[in-house]
Coordinates of C-alpha atoms and ligand atoms in Angstrom, one line a residue:
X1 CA -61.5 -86.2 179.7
X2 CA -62.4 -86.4 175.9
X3 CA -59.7 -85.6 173.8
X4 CA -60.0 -84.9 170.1
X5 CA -57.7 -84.0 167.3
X6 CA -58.6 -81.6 164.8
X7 CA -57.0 -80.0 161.3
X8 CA -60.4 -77.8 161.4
X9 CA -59.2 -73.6 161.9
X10 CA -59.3 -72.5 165.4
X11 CA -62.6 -71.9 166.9
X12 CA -64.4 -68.4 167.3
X13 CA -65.5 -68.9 170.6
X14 CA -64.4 -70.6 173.6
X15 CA -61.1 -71.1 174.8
X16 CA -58.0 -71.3 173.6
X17 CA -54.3 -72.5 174.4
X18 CA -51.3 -71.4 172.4
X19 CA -47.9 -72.5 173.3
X20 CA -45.1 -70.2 172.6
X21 CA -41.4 -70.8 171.9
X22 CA -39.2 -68.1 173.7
X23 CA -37.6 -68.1 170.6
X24 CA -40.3 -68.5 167.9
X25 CA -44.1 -67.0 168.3
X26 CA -45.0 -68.0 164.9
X27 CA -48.5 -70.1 166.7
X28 CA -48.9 -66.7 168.5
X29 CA -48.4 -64.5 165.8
X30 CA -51.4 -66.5 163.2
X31 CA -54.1 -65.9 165.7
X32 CA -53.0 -62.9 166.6
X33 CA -53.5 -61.2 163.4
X34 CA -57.2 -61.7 164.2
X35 CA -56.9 -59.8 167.2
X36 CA -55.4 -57.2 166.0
X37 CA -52.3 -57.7 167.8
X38 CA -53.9 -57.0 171.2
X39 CA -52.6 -60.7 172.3
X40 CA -48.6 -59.8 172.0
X41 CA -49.5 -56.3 173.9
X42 CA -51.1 -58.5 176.4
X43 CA -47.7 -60.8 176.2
X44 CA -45.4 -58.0 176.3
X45 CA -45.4 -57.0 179.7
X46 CA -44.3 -60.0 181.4
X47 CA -44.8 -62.9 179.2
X48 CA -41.1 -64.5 178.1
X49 CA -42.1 -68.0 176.9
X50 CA -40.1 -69.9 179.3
X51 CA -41.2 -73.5 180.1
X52 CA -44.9 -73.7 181.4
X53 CA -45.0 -70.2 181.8
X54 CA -48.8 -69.0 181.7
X55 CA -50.3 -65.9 180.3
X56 CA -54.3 -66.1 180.5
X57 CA -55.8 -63.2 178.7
X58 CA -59.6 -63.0 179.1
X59 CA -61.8 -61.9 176.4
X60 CA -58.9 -60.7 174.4
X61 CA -59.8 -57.4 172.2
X62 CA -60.6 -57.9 168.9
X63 CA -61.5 -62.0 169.4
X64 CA -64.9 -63.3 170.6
X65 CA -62.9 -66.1 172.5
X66 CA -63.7 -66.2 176.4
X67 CA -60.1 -66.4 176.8
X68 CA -56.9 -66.7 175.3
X69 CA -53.8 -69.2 177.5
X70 CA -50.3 -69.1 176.7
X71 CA -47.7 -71.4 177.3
X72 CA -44.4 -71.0 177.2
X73 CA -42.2 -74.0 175.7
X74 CA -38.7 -72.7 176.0
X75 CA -35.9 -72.6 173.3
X76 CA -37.1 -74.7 170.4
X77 CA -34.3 -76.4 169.9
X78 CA -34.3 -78.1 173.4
X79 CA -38.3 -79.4 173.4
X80 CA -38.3 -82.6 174.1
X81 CA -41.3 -85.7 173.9
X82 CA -41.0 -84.7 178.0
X83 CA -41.5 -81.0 177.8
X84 CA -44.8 -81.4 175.5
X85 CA -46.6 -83.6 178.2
X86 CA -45.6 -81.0 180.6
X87 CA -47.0 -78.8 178.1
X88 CA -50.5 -80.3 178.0
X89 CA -49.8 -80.7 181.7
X90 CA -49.7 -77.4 182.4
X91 CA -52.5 -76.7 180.1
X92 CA -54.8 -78.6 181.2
X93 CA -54.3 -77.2 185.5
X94 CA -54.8 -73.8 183.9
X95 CA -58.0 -74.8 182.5
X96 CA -59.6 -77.0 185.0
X97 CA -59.6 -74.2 187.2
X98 CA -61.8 -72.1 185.2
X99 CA -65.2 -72.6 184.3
X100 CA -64.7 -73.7 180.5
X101 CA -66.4 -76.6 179.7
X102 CA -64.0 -77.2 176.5
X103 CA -61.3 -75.7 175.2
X104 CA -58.6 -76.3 171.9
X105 CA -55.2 -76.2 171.9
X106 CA -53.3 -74.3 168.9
X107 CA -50.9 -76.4 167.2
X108 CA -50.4 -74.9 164.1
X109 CA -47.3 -73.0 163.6
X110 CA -45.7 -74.5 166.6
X111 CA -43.0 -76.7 165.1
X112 CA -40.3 -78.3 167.5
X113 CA -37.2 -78.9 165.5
X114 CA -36.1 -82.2 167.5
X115 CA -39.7 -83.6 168.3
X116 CA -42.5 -84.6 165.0
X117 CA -45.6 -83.1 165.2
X118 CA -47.3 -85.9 165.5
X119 CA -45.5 -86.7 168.9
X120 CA -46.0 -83.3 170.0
X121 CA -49.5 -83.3 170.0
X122 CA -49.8 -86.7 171.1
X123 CA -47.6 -86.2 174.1
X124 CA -49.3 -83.0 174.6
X125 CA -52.9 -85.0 175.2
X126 CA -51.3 -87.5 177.2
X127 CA -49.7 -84.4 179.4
X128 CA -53.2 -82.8 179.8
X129 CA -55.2 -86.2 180.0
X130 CA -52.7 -87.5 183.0
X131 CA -53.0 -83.9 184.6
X132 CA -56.8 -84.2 184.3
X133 CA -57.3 -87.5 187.2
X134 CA -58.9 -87.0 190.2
X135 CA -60.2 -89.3 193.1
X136 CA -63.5 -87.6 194.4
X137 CA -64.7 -91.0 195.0
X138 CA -65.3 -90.3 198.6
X139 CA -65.9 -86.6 198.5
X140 CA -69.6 -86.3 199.0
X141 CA -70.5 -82.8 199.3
X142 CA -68.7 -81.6 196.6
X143 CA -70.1 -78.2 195.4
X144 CA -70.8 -78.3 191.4
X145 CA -68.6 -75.2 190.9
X146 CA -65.8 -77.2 193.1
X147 CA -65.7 -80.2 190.5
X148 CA -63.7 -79.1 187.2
X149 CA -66.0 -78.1 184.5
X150 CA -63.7 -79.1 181.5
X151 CA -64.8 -82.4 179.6
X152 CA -63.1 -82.1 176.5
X153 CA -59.6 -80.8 174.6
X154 CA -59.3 -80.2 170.2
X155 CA -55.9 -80.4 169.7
X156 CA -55.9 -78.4 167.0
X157 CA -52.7 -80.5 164.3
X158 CA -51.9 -80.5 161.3
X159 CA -50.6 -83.9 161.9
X160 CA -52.4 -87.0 160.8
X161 CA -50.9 -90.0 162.9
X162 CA -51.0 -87.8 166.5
X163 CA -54.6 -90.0 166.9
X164 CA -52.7 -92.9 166.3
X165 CA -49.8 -92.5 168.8
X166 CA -51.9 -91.0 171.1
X167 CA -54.4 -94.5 171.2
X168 CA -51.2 -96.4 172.9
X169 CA -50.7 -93.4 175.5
X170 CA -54.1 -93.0 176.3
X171 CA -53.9 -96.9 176.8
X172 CA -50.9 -96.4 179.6
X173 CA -53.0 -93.5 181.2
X174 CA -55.8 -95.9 181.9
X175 CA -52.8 -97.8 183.8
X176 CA -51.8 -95.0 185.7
X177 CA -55.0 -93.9 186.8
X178 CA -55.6 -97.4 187.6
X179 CA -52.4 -97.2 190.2
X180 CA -53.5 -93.9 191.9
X181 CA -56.8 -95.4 192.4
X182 CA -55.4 -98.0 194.0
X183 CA -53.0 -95.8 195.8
X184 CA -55.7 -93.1 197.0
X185 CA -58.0 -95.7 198.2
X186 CA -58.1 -96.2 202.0
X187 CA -57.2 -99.0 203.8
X188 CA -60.4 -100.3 205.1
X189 CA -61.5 -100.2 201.9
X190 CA -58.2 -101.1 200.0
X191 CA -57.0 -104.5 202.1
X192 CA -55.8 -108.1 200.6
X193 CA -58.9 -109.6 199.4
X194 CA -60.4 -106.4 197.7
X195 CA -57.2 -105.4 196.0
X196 CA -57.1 -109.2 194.7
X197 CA -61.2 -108.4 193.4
X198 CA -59.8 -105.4 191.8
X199 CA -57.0 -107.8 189.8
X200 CA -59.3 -110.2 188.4
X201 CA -61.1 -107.2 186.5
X202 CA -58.4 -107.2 184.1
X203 CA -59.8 -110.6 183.2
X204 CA -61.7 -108.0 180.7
X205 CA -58.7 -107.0 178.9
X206 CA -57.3 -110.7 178.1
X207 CA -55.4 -111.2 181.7
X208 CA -55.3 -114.5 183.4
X209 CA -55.2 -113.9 187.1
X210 CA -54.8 -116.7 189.7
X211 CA -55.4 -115.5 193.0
X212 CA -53.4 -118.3 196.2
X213 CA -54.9 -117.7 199.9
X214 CA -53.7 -118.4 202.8
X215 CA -54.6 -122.6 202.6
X216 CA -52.7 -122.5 199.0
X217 CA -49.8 -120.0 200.7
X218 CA -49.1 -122.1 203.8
X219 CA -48.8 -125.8 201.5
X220 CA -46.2 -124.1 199.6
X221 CA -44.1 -123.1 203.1
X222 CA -44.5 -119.2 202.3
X223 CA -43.9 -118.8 206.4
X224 CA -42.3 -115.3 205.1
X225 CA -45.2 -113.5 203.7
X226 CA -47.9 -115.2 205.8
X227 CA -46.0 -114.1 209.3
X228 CA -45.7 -110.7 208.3
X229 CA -50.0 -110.8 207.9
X230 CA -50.5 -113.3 210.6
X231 CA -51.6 -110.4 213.2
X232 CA -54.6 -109.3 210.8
X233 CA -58.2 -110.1 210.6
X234 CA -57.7 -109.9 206.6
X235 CA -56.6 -113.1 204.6
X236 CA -53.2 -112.1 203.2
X237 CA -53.2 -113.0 199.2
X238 CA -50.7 -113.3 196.3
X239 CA -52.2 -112.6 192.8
X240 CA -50.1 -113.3 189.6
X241 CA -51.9 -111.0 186.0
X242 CA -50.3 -112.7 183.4
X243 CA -50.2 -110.9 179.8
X244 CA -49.0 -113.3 176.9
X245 CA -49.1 -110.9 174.3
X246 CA -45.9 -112.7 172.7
X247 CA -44.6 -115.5 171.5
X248 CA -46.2 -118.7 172.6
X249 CA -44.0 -120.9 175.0
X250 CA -41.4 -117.9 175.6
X251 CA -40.2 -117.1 178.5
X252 CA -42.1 -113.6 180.5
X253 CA -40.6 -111.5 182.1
X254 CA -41.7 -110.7 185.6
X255 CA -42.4 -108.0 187.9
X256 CA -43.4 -108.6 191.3
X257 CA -44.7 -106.2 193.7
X258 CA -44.7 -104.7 197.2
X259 CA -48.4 -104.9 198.6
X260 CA -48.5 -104.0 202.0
X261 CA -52.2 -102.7 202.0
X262 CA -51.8 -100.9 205.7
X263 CA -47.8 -100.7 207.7
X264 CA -48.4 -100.3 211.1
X265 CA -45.2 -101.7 211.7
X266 CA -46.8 -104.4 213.5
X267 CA -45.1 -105.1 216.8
X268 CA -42.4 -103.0 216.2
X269 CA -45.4 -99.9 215.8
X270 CA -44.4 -97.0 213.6
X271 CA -44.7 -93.3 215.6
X272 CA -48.7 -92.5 215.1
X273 CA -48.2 -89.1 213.5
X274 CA -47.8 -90.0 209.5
X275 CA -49.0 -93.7 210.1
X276 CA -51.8 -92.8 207.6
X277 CA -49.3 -92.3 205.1
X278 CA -48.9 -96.3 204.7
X279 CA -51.8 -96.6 203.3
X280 CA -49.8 -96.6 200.2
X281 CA -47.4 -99.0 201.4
X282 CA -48.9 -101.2 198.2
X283 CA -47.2 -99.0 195.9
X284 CA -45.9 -101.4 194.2
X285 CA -48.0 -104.0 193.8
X286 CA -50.0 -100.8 192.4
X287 CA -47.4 -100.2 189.6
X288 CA -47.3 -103.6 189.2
X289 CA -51.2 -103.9 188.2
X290 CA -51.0 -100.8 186.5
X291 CA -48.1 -101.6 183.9
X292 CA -50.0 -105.1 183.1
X293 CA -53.4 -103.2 183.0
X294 CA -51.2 -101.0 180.4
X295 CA -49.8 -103.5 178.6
X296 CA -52.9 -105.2 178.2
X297 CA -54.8 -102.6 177.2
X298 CA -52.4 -101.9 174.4
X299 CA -52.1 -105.3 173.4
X300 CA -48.4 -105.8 174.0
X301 CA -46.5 -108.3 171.9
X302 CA -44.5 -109.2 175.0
X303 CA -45.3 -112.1 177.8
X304 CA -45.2 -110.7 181.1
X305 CA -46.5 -111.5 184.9
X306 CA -47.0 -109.6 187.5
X307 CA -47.3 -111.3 190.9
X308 CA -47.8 -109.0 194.0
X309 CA -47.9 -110.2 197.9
X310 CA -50.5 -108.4 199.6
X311 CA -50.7 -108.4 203.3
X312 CA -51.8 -105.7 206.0
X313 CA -49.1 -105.5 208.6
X314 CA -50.9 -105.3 212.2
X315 CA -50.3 -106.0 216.0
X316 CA -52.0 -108.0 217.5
X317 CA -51.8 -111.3 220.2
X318 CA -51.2 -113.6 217.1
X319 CA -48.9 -111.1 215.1
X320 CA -45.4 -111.9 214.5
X321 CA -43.2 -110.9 217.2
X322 CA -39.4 -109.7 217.2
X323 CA -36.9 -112.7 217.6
X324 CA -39.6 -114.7 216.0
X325 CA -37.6 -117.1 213.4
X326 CA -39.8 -117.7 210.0
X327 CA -39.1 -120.2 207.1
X328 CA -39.4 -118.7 203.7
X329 CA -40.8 -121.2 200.6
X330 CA -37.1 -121.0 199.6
X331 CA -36.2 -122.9 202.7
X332 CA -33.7 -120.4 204.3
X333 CA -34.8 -119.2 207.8
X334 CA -34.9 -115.7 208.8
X335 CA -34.5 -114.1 212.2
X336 CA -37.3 -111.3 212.9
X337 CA -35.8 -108.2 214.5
X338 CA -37.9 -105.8 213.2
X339 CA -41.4 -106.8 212.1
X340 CA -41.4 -103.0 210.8
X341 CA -39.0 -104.2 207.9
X342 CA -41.4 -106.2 206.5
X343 CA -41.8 -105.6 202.8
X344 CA -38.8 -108.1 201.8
X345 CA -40.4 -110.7 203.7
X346 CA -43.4 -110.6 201.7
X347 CA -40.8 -109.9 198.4
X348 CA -38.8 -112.8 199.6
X349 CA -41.7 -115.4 199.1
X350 CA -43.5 -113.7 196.4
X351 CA -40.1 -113.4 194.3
X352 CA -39.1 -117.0 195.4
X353 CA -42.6 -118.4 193.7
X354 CA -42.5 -115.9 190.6
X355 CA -38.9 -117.8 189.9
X356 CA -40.2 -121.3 190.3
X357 CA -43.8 -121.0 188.3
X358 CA -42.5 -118.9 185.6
X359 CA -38.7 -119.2 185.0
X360 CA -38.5 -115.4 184.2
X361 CA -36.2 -113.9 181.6
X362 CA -35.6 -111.1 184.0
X363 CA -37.5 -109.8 187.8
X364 CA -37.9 -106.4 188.2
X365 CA -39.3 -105.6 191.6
X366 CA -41.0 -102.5 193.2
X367 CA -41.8 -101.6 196.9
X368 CA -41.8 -99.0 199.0
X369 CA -39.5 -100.8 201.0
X370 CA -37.1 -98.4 203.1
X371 CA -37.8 -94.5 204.5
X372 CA -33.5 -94.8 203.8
X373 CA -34.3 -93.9 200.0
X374 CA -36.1 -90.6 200.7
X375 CA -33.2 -89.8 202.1
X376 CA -31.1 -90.5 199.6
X377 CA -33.1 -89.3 196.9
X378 CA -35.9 -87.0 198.3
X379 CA -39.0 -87.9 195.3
X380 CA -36.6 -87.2 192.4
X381 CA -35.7 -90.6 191.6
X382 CA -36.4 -94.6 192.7
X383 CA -33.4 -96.5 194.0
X384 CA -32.0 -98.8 191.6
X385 CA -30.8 -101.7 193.0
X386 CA -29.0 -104.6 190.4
X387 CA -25.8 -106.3 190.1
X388 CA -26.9 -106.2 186.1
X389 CA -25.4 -103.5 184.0
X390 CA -27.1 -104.1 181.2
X391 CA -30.5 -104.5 183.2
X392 CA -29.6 -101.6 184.9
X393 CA -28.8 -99.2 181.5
X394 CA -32.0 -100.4 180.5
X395 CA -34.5 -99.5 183.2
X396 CA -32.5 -96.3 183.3
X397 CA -33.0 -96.1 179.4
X398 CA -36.9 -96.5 180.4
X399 CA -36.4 -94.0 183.3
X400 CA -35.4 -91.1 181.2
X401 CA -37.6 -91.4 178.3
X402 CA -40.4 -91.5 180.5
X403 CA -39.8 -88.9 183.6
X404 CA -39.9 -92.0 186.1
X405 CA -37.0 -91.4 187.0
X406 CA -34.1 -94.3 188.8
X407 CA -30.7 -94.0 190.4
X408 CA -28.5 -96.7 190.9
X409 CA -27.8 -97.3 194.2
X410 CA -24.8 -99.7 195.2
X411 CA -25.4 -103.7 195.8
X412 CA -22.7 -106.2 197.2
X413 CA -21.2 -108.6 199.1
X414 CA -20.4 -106.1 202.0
X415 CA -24.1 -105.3 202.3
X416 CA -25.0 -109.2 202.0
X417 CA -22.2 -109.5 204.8
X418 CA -24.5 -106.7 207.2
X419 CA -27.8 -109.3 207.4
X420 CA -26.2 -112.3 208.3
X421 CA -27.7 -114.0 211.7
X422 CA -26.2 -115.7 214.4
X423 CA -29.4 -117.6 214.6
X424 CA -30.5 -118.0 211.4
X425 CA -29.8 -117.7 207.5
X426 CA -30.2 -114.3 207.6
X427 CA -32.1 -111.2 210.0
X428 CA -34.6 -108.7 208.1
X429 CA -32.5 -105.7 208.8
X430 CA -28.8 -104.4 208.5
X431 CA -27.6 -102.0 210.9
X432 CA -29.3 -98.4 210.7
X433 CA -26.5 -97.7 208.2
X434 CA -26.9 -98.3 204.0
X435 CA -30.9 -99.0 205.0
X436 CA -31.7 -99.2 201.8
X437 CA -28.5 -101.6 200.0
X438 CA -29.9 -104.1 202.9
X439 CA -33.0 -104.3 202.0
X440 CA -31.8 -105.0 198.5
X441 CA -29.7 -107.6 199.7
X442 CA -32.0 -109.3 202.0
X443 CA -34.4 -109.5 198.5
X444 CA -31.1 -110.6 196.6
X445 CA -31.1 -114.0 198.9
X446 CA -34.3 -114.9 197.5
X447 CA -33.3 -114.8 193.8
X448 CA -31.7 -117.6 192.0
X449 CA -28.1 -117.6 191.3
X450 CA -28.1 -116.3 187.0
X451 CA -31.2 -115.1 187.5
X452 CA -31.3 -111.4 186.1
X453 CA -33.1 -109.1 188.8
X454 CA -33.4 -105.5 189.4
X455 CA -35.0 -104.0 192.6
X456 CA -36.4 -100.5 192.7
X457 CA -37.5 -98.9 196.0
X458 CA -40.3 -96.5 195.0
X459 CA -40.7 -95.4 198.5
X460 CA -40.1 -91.7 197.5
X461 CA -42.1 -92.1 194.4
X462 CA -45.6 -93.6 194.7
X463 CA -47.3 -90.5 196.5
X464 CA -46.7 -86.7 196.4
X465 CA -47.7 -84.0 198.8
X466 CA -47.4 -81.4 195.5
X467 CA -49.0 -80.9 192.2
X468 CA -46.3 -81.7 189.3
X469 CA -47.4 -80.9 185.6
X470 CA -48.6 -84.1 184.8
X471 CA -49.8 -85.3 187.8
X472 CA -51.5 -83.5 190.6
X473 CA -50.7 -84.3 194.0
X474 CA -51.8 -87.8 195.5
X475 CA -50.7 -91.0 194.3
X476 CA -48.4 -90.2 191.0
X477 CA -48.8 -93.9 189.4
X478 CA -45.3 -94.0 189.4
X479 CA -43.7 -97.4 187.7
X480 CA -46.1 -97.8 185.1
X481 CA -44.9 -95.4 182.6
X482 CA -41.3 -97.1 183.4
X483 CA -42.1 -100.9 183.5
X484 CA -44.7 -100.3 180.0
X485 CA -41.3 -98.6 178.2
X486 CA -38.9 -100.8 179.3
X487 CA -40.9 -103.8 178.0
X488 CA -41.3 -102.0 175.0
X489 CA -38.0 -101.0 173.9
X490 CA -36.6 -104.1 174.9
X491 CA -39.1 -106.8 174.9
X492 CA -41.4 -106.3 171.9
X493 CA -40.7 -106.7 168.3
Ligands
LIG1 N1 -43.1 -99.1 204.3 C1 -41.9 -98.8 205.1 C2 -41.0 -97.9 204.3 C3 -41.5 -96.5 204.0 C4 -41.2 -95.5 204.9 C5 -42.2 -96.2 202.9 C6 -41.6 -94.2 204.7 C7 -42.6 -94.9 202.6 C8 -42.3 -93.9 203.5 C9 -41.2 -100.1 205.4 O1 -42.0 -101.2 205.6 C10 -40.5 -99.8 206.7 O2 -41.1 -99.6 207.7 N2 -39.1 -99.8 206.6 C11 -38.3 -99.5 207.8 C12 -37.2 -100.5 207.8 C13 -36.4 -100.5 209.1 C14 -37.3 -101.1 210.2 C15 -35.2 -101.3 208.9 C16 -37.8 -98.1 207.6 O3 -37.5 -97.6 206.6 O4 -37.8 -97.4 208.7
LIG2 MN1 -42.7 -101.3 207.6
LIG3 ZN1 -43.8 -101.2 204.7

């Protein structure tokens, strides 16, 4: 999608979006003078303006434009940065499922008291630009009237920095759309090694990436991640991006990522119905890619790694059974009891080796660890698991401004107490009770004592069965927006 900002008047032709406060139509009432007033006859009727509320009128009286879209915004007083991407959002679904090849959006007159208009319009592109992926990639027979027909958005400003805000956002989008690609792709085509190829392209944006196999994996006694890949025919790899977009010989700080290419569940098989569904199980390690692919591409004066553990989780005669007992790189042992739980074993080593290469500031990790979280938090929010309050105010800081939404989930001794082994240092699951604060403490037992960590399980967040405004159903990219922000507002500068 091409997206252009404009001070030029409003186009004769074409279409045309107008977003409309409930209580102020002053953008309405501009172009409707043209008209005649035929558009607020049209908007009479049933039209109140409430948030992403659509009116299209086609070939309005009085205007030679193919078509006129309004948008509700709500009260003034309450739009927020949020509510304009869902703006554009919105927008930008109304118009890809017409036939116009371009349209503008009408910004003049529409004046939110609590946002500039410079961020409105910006955020208003980035709404309609993240609304605007799709992954066709293996949809062959597309008809050319099924494919969307719009290339290309004026946002119509008086604002002159909205191009320059919007060149960092379109910068994050690229991230995103880099994580639902990942996310959408299947798993025969999405495994270890390829995900790994798909790393190293960020090479072109100024990212080192060191990729460890298996030979490199096994020296360093990662028994963890390599057991839980042991029963496929594809290598398991860990990849580490590093972004030094800060000071030289500081400190990164460090995500690390969930990148179970396929879950079958391994020996402990998952119920076939759904199994496709864990395709995705690399969520994280997606986010993970996507928010250095972000940061990156906006040049970031932070220093950040992102090291992801990707394996494929599949039974076989040499797969890792249950009552199996694996050494991590750490050294502590861990009984097997489910090989189904098998995201924190591949965290546990992954996490382990971030600690001891980089000496992170601060881990933040993603997975789609536990099916416990969805129901906890259905897809509103990620689980946020930290003994860090300030860590924790801060990713929910990043959370809110950017509508990837966390909710902090309790993390203590008592749920440390529900892994212990009589066997070994620990078993890879709890009870079937607090599924999720296990998990999070079975991670917690691979970070170093001081070391500041947050864990969020995404499992409710990386993929969604429904279109939202600014994403359309699929993989949603989710993690990106929040990891990008938090480094932002508290890493850069
Ligand atoms: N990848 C799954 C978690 C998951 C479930 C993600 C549903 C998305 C949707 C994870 O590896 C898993 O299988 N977890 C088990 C843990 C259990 C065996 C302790 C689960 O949640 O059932
Ligand atoms: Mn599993
Ligand atoms: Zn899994």
């Amino acid at each position: 999608m091409q997206i252009a900002f404009t001070k030029s008047a409003l186009p004769k032709t074409g279409a045309v979006v107008i977003p409309v406060f409930e209580d102020d139509d002053s953008a309405l009432k501009a172009v409707d003078e043209a008209a005649g007033g035929a558009l607020a006859k049209a908007a009479a009727a049933e039209f109140k303006a409430k948030k992403n509320q659509t009116l299209d009128i086609i070939a309005p009286r009085g205007l030679d434009n193919s078509r006129v879209i309004l948008i509700g915004a709500g009260k003034s007083k309450a739009f927020k940065p949020l509510d304009a991407e869902s703006l554009g959002g919105t927008a930008a679904a109304r118009l890809l499922s017409t036939r116009e090849k371009s349209a503008s959006i009408w910004l003049q007159g529409f004046d939110a008291p609590g946002v500039g208009a410079d961020e409105v319009a910006a955020r208003i592109a980035f709404g309609a630009l993240l609304r605007s992926y799709r992954f066709d990639k293996y949809r062959t027979k597309l008809e050319k009237d099924q494919k969307p027909a719009l290339t290309r958005i004026s946002i119509h400003t008086a604002s002159t920095k909205a191009k320059t805000l919007f060149a960092d956002l379109q910068k994050i989008a690229d991230g995103v759309f880099l994580t639902r690609d990942l996310v959408s792709e299947p798993p025969n085509v999405l495994y270890p090694e390829s995900f790994a190829a798909r790393c190293k392209e960020l090479e072109a944006l100024g990212v080192k990436v060191t990729v460890l196999g298996v030979k490199e994996m096994t020296k360093l006694g990662m028994g963890s991640l390599l057991g839980v890949g042991q029963g496929s025919a594809k290598e398991p790899k860990l990849v580490a991006m590093e972004w030094m977009g800060g000071k030289k010989g500081d400190a990164p700080v460090a995500f690390v990522g969930k990148g179970v290419t396929f879950d079958t569940g391994g020996i402990s098989l998952k119920p076939g119905p759904g199994m496709e569904d864990m395709k995705w199980d690399m969520g994280g390690a997606g986010a993970v890619t996507g928010a250095i692919a972000a940061l990156a591409g906006r040049k970031a004066k932070a220093n950040v790694v992102g090291v992801i553990g990707l394996v494929e989780n599949m039974p076989d005669g040499a797969a890792q059974r249950p009552g199996d007992i694996t050494t991590s790189m750490s050294g502590q042992t861990i009984e097997i009891l489910n090989t189904d739980a098998e995201g924190r074993l591949v965290l546990a080593d992954a996490i382990w080796w971030t600690q001891e290469t980089y000496k992170p500031k601060a881990v933040v990790d993603l997975a789609t660890l536990t099916g416990a979280i969805l129901i906890s938090l259905a897809h509103e929010y990620a689980g946020l698991f930290t003994q860090d309050d300030a860590l924790a105010s801060e990713l929910a800081h990043a959370g809110a401004a950017t509508g990837d939404r966390v909710w902090r989930m309790p993390l203590d001794k008592a749920h440390y107490e529900m892994i212990k082994s009589d066997v070994a240092d620990m078993k890879n699951i709890g009870g079937k009770e607090g599924g999720s604060s296990t998990a999070a403490a079975f991670i917690g037992k691979f970070v170093k004592e001081g070391q500041a960590w947050a864990h969020l399980d995404i499992a409710g967040m990386a993929w969604s069965k429904k279109d939202a405004p600014t994403c359309p159903k699929g993989g949603t990219g989710y993690g990106v927006r929040l990891l990008d922000e938090w480094v932002r507002a508290n890493y850069e500068g």
